Coordinates of C-alpha atoms and ligand atoms in Angstrom, one line a residue:
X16 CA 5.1 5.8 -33.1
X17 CA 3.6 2.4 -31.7
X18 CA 6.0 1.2 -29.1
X19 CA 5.1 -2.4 -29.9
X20 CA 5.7 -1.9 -33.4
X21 CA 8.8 -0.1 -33.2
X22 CA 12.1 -2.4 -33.2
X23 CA 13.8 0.6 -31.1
X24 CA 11.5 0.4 -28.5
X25 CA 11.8 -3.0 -28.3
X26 CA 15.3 -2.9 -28.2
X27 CA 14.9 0.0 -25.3
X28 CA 12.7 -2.1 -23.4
X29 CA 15.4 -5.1 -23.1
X30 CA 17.8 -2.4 -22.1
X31 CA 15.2 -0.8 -19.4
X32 CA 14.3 -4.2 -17.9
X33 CA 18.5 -5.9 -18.0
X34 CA 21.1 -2.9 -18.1
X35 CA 22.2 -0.9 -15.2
X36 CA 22.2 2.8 -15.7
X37 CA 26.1 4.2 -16.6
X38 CA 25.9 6.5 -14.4
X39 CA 29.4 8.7 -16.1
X40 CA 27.7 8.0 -19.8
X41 CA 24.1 9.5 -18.3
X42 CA 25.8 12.5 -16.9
X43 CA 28.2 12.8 -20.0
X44 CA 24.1 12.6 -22.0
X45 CA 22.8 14.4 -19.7
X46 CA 25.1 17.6 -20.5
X47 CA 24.8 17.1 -23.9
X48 CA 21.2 17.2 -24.2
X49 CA 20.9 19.9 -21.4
X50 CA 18.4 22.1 -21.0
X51 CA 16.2 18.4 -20.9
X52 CA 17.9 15.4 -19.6
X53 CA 18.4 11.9 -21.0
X54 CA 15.3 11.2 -19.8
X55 CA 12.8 13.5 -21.3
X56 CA 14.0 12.1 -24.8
X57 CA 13.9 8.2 -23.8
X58 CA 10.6 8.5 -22.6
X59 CA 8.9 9.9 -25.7
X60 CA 10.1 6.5 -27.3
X61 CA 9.7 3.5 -24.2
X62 CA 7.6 5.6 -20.9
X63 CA 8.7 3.1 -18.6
X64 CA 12.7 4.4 -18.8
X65 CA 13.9 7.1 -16.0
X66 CA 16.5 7.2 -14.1
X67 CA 15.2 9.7 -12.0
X68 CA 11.8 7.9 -10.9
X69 CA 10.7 4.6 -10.5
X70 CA 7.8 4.0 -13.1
X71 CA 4.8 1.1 -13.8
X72 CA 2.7 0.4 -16.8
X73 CA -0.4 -1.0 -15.6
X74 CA -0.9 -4.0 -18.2
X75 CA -4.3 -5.1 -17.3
X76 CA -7.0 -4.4 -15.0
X77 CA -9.3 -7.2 -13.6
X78 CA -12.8 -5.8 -12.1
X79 CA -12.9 -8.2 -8.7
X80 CA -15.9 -6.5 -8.0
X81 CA -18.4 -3.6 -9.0
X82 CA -16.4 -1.1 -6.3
X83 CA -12.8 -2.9 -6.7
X84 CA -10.4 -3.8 -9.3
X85 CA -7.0 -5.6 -9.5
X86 CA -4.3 -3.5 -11.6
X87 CA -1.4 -5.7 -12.7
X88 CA 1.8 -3.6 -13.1
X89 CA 4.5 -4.3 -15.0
X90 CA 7.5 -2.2 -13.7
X91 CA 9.8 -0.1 -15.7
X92 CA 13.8 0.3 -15.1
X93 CA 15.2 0.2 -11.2
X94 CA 12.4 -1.4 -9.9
X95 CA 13.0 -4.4 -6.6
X96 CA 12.8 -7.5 -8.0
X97 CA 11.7 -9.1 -4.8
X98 CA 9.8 -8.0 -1.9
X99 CA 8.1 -9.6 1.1
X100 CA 4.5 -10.8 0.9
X101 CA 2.0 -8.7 2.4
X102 CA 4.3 -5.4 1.9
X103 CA 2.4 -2.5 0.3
X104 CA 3.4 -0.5 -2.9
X105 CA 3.6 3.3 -3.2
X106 CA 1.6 4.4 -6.2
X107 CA 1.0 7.6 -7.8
X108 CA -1.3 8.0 -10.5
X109 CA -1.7 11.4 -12.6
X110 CA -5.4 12.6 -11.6
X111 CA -6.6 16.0 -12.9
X112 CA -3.0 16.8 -13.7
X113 CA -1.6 16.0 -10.3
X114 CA 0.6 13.0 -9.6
X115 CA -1.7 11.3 -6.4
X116 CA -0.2 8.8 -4.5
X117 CA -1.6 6.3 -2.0
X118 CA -0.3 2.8 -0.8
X119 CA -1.8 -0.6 -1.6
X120 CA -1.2 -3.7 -0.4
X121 CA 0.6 -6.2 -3.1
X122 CA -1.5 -9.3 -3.9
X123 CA 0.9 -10.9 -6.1
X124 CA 3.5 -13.3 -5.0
X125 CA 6.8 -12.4 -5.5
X126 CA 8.3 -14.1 -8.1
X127 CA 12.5 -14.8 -8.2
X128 CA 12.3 -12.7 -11.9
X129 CA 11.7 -9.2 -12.1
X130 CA 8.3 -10.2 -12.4
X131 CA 5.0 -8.4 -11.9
X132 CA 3.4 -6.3 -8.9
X133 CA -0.4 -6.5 -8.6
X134 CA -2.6 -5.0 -6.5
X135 CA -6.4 -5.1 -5.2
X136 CA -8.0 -1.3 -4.7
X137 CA -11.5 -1.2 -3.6
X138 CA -13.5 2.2 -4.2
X139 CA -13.8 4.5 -1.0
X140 CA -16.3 6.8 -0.4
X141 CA -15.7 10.3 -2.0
X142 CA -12.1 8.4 -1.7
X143 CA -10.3 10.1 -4.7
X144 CA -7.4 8.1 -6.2
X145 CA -9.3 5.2 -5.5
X146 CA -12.8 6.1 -7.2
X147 CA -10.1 7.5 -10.0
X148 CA -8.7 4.2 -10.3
X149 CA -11.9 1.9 -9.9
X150 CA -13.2 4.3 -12.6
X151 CA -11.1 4.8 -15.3
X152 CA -7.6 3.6 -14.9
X153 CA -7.0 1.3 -18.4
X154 CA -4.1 -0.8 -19.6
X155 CA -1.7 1.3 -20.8
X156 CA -1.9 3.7 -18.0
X157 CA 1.7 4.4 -16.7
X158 CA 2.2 5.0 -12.8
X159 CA 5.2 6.0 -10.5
X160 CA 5.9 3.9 -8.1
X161 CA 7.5 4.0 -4.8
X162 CA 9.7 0.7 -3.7
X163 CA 7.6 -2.4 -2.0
X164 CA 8.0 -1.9 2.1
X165 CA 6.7 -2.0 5.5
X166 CA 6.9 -4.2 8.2
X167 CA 3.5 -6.5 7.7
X168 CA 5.1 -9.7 6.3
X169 CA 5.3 -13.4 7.7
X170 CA 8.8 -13.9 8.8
X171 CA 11.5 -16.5 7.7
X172 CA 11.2 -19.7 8.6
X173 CA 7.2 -19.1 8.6
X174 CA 6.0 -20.2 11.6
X175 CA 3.9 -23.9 11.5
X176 CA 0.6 -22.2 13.1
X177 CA -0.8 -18.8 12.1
X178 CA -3.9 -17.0 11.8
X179 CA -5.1 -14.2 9.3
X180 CA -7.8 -12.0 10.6
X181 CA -8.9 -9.6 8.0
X182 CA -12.5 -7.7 7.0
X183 CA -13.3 -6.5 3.7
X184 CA -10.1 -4.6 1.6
X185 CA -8.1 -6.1 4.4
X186 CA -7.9 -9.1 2.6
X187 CA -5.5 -7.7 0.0
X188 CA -2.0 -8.0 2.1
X189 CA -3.3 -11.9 3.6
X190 CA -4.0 -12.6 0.1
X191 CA -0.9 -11.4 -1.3
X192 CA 0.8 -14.3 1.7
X193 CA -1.7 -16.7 0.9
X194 CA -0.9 -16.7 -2.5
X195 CA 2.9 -16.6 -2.0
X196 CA 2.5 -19.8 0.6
X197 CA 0.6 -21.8 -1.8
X198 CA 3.5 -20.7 -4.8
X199 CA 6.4 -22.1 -2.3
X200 CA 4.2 -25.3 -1.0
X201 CA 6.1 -27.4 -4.2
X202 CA 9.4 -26.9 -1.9
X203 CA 7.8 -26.9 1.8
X204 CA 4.9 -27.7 3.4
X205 CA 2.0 -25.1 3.1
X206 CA 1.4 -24.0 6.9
X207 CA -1.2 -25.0 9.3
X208 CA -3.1 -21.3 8.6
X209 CA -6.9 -20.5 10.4
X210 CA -8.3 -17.4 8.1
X211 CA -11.2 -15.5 9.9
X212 CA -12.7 -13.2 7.0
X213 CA -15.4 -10.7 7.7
X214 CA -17.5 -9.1 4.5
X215 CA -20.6 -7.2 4.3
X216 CA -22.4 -9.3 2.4
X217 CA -21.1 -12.6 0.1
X218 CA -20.9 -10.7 -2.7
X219 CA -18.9 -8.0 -1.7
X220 CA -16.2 -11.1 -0.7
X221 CA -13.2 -10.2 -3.1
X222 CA -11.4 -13.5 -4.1
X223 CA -13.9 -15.5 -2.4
X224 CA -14.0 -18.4 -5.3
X225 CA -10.2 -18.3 -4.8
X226 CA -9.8 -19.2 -1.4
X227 CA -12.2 -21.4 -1.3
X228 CA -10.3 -23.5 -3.9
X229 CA -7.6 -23.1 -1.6
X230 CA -9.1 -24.6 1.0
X231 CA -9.5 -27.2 -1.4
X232 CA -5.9 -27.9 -2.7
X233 CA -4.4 -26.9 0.3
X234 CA -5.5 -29.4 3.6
X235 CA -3.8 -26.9 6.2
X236 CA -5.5 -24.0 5.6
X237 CA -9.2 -23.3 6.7
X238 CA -11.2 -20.2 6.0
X239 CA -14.0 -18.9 8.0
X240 CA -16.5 -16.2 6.2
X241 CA -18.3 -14.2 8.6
X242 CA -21.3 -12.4 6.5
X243 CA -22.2 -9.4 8.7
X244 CA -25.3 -8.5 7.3
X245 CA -26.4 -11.9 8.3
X246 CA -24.6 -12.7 11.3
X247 CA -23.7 -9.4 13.0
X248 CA -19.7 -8.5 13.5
X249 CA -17.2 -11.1 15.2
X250 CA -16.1 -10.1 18.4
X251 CA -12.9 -11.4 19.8
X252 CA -14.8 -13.8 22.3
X253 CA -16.3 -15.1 19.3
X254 CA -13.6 -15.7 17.5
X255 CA -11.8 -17.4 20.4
X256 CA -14.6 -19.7 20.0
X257 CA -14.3 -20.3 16.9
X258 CA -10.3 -20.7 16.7
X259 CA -9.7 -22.3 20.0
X260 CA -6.0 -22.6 19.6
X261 CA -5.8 -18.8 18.7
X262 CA -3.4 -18.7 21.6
X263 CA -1.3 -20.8 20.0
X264 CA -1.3 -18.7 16.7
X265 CA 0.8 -15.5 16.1
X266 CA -1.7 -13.5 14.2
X267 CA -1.6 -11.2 11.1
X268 CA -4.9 -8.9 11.2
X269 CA -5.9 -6.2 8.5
X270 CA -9.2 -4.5 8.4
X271 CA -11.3 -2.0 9.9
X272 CA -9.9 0.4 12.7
X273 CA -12.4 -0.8 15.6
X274 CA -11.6 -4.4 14.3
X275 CA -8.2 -4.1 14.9
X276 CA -8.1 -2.0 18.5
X277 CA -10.4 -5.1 19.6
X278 CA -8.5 -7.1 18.6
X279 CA -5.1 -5.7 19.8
X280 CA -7.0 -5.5 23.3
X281 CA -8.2 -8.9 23.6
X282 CA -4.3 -10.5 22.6
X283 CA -3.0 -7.1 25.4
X284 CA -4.8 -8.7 27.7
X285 CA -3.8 -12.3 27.5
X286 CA -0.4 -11.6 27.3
X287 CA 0.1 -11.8 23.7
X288 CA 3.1 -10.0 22.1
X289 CA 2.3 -11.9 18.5
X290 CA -0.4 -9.8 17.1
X291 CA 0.9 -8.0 13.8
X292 CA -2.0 -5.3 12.2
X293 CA -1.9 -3.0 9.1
X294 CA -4.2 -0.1 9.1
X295 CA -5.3 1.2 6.2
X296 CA -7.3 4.2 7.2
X297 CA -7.3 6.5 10.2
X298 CA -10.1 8.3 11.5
X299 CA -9.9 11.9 10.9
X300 CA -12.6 12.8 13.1
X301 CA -9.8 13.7 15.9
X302 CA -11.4 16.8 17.2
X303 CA -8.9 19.0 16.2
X304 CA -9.2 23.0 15.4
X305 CA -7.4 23.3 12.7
X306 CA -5.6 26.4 11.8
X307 CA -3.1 28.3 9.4
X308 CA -0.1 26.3 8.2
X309 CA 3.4 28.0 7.1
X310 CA 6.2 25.6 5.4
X311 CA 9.3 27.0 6.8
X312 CA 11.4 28.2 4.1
X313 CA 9.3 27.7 1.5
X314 CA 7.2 30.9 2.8
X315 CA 3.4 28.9 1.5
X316 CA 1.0 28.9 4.1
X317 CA -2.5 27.2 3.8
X318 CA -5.5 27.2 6.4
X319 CA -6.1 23.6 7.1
X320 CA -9.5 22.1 8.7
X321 CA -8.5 19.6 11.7
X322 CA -9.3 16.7 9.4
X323 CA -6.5 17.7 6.4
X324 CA -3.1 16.4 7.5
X325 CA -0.6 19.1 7.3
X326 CA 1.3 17.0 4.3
X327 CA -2.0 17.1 2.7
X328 CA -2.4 20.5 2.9
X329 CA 1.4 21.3 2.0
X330 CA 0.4 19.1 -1.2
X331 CA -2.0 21.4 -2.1
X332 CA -0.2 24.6 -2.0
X333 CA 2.6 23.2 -4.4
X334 CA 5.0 21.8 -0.9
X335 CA 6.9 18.9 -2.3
X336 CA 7.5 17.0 1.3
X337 CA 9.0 13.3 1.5
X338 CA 6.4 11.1 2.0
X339 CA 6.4 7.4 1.8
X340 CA 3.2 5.2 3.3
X341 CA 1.0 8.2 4.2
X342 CA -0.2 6.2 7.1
X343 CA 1.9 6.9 10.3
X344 CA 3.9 3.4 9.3
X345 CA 7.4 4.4 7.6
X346 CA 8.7 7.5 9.1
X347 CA 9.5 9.2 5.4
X348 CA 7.4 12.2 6.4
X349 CA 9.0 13.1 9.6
X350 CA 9.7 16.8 10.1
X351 CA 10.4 19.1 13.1
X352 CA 7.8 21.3 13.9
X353 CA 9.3 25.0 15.0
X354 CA 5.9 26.5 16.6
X355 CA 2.4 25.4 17.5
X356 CA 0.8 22.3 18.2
X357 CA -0.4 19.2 15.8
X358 CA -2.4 16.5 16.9
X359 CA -1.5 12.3 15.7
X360 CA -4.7 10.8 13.9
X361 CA -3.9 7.7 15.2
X362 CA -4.0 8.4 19.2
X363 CA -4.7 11.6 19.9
X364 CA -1.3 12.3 20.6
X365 CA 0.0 16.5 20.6
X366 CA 3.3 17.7 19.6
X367 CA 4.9 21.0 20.2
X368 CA 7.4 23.5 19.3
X369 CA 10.9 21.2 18.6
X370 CA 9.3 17.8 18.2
X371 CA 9.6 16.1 15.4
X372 CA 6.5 15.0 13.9
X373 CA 4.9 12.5 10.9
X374 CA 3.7 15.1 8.6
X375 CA 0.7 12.0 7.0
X376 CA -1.0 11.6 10.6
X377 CA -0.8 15.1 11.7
X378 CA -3.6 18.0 11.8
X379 CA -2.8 21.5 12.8
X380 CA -4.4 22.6 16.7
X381 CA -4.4 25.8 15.9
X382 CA -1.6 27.9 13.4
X383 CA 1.8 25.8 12.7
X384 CA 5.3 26.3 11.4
X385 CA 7.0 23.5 10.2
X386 CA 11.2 24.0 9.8
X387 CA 11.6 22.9 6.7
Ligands
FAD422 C1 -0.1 0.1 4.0 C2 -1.4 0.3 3.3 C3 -1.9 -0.6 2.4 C4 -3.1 -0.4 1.7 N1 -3.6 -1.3 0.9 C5 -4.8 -1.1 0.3 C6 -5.3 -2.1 -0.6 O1 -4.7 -3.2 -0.8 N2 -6.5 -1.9 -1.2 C7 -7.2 -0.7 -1.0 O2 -8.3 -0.5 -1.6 N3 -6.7 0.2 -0.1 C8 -5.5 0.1 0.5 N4 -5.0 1.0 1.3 C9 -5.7 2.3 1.4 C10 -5.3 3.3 0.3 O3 -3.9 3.6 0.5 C11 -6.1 4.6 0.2 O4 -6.0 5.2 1.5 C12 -7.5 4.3 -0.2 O5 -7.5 3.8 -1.5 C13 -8.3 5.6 -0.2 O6 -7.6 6.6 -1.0 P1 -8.5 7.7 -1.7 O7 -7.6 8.6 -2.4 O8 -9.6 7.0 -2.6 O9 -9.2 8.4 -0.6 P2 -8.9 9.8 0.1 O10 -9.2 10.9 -0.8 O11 -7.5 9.7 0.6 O12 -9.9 9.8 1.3 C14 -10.0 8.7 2.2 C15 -11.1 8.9 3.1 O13 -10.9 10.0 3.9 C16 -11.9 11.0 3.7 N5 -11.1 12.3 3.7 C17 -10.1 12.6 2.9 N6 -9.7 13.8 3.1 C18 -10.5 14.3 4.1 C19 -10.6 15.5 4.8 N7 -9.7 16.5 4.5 N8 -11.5 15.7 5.7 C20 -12.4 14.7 6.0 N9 -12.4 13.5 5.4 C21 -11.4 13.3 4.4 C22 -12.5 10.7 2.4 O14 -13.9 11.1 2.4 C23 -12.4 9.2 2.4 O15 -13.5 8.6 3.1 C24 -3.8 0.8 2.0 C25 -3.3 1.8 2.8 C26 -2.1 1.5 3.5 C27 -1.5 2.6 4.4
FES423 S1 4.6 8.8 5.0 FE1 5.0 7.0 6.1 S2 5.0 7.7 8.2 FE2 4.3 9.4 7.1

């Protein structure tokens, strides 16, 4: 049956996007259709309905560039209205009959309906959901999603004077603010923002024609493109140079790892407690042994590399473990560790026996046991 066709599933879809879930009638349902719930049945006729997940139907996919697209998802029943700009968005796309997630940075601005999410993924090498996305996701596609979060947002009031610092994908979560301060600039003034932006060539600059017509409608906010192939990388003297008030500016900076530790060094060393980063990646080349990894009760065990992180690995023997941003940043994945030693991603950091770890950063040092 063609959704869009179908009166009932038009009628469902009111009822997904306004009504809030009777919890008595759905368990009262629930019983009667048991061995499959309420659910199973509602989403034969309108996917986007379950109470037990929050779902997405992406609803069109812009190609920004020939490694990176922009999915615009529309989400089902339960999803936040609102979020912050520059908060990410869990996603989990069903690849080779797995549900994959990942977290990407939302480029939309929030809007005060229930609105749309959209969201900027750039192919990574032998990077697999987003290659898989890049590749072949198409409207129609439905996702799960996981709540908007984290902690990399301007705050409220937003302060007169900032500065973006991004490279490459990194633009995503600045442009997602951007876009959000130019929205609101009707009702108050759009912010004196400096915008140092570093891509590989100008071609590989993802809403480049964008910001520039920003820079264009909006007087306070200038954008600096630093081409590397043609200019070489910006250090953080450099960019001092170039943004001589930077001291002045509390700074939001997304990009590259060595980027971003420069960065954090150069404000460390003047003083500066206003420097706010997102990191996408982390390097898994942490020099770790690796070794064979047992999840507590559930009696699995996998032998892990020392570049696999142990929720990876529990991932792939069938361990369903909470996860959240899968990049050290939320603290979903935290669980204690009973025996061995892991090692943190992100600074070298080893855990023992009774420490509680973040299962998304860690990689075995030798054989584990979680307590799970
Ligand atoms: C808060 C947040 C926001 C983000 N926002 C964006 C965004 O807006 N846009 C965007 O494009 N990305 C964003 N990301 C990154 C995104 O979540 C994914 O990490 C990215 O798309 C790569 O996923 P993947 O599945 O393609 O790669 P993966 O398969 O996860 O691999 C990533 C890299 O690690 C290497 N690797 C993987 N497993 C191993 C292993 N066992 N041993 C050695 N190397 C390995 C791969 O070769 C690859 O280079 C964000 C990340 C976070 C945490
Ligand atoms: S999943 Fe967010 S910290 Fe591990």
């Amino acid at each position: 049956m063609s959704e869009s066709k179908s009166g009932l599933g038009r009628i469902l879809r009111a009822a997904a996007a306004r009504v809030p879930e009777p919890r008595t009638a759905h368990r009262f349902l629930n019983r009667l259709t048991h061995p499959l719930r309420v659910d199973d049945y509602s989403s034969l006729v309108y996917p986007l309905w379950s109470s037990r997940e929050l779902r997405g139907e992406v609803v069109s996919v812009r190609r920004e560039a020939d490694d990176a697209v922009t999915l615009v998802i529309k989400p089902g029943w339960g999803a936040t209205p609102t979020y912050r700009p520059g908060q990410y968005l869990g996603i989990g796309v069903l690849v080779d009959g797995r549900w994959t997630w990942r977290s990407y940075s939302l480029t939309s601005a929030p809007t005060s309906g229930r609105g749309e999410y959209s969201v900027t993924v750039k192919a990574m090498p032998e990077g697999l959901l987003s290659n898989h996305i890049v590749g072949t996701v198409e409207p129609g596609t439905i996702v799960r999603l996981q709540a908007p979060a984290g902690d990399f947002h301007l705050p409220s009031p937003t302060p007169d004077k900032l500065m973006f610092v991004s490279a490459g994908s990194g633009v995503t979560p600045v442009m997602g603010m951007l876009r959000s301060m130019d929205r609101r600039s009707g009702q108050e003034r759009f912010p004196d923002v400096v915008h140092v932006h570093s891509v590989r060539t100008r071609e590989d600059a993802l809403f480049y024609d964008e910001l520039l017509a920003l820079e264009r409608t909006q007087p306070g906010y200038t954008l600096h493109l630093r081409v590397t192939a043609e200019e070489g990388r910006i250090n953080a003297a450099q960019m001092s140079e170039l943004v001589p008030d930077w001291s002045e500016r509390p700074t939001w900076a997304c990009g590259p790892s060595a980027m971003l530790d420069e960065l954090d060094e150069h404000f460390g060393a003047s003083g500066r407690e206003d420097l706010y980063v997102e990191r996408f990646t982390v390097n898994r080349d942490a020099g770790a042994s690796g070794g064979t990894v047992t999840y507590g009760s559930t009696g699995k065990t996998v032998e892990l590399d020392g570049a696999t992180t142990i929720l990876e690995g529990g991932e792939s023997v069938g361990v369903q473990m909470p996860f959240g941003c899968r990049m050290g940043i939320c603290q979903t994945c935290v669980v204690p560790l009973e025996d061995g030693h892991v090692r943190d991603l992100r600074n070298g950091t080893d855990h023992g026996p009774g420490e509680r770890i973040q299962t998304c950063v860690s990689v075995a040092l030798g054989d584990v046991e979680l307590n799970l």
